[in-house]
XYZ file of C-alpha atoms in Angstrom:
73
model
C 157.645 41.187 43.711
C 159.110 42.310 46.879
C 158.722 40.590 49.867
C 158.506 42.347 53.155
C 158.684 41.252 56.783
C 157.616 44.264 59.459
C 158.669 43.030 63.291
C 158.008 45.721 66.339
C 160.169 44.178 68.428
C 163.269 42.031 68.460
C 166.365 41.837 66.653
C 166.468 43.287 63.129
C 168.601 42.067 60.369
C 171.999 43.293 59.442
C 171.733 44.247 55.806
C 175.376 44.850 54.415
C 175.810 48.049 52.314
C 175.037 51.325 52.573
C 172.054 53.206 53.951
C 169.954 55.688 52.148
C 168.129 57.412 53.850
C 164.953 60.381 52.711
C 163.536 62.852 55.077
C 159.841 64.194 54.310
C 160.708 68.274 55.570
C 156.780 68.625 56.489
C 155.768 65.796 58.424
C 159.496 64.934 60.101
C 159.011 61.140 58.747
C 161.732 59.102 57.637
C 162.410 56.271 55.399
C 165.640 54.285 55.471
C 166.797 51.971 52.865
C 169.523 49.743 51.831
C 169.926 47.303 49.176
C 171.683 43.681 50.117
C 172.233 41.862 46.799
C 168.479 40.953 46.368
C 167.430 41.781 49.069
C 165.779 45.464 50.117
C 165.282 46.588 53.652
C 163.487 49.512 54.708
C 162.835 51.557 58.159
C 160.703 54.188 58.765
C 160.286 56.587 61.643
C 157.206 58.977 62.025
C 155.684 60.434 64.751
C 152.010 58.889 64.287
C 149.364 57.172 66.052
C 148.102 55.161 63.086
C 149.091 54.219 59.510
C 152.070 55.136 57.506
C 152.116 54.510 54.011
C 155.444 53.823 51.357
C 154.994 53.620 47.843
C 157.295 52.743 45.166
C 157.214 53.953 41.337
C 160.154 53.895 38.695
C 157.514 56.098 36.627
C 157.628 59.273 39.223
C 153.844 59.357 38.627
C 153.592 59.559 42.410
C 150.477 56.939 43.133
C 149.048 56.198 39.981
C 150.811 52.642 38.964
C 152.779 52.761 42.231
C 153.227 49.577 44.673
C 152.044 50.736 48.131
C 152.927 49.348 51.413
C 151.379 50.411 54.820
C 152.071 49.927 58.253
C 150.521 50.223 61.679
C 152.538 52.103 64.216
């Protein structure tokens, strides 16, 4: 499973590697990953006043059999 920690304020870990990073070209949003031995850290940067959603799925089915992850802004 993946563990995940969201904090809106304070200092953020340093992951070491390198960044990936995937920008949505309709709704400006982007998500920001690296990969630190076992360890996965994400960012993501929308303009929203609500929820943003992140799902992950080795199939490429989109949602169906994905694991989803939201967060308030």
């Amino acid at each position: 499973g993946i563990l995940s920690s969201v904090a809106s304020q304070g200092p953020h870990p340093q992951a070491r590697g390198s960044t990936n990073t995937y920008k949505d070209t309709k709704t400006g949003a982007t998500f920001n990953w690296t990969i630190d031995g076992d360890t996965l850290y994400v960012g993501v940067t929308a303009k929203a006043t609500g929820w943003v959603g992140v799902g992950f799925n080795p199939t490429g089915d989109k949602k169906d059999g994905a694991d989803m992850y939201m967060f308030v802004m």
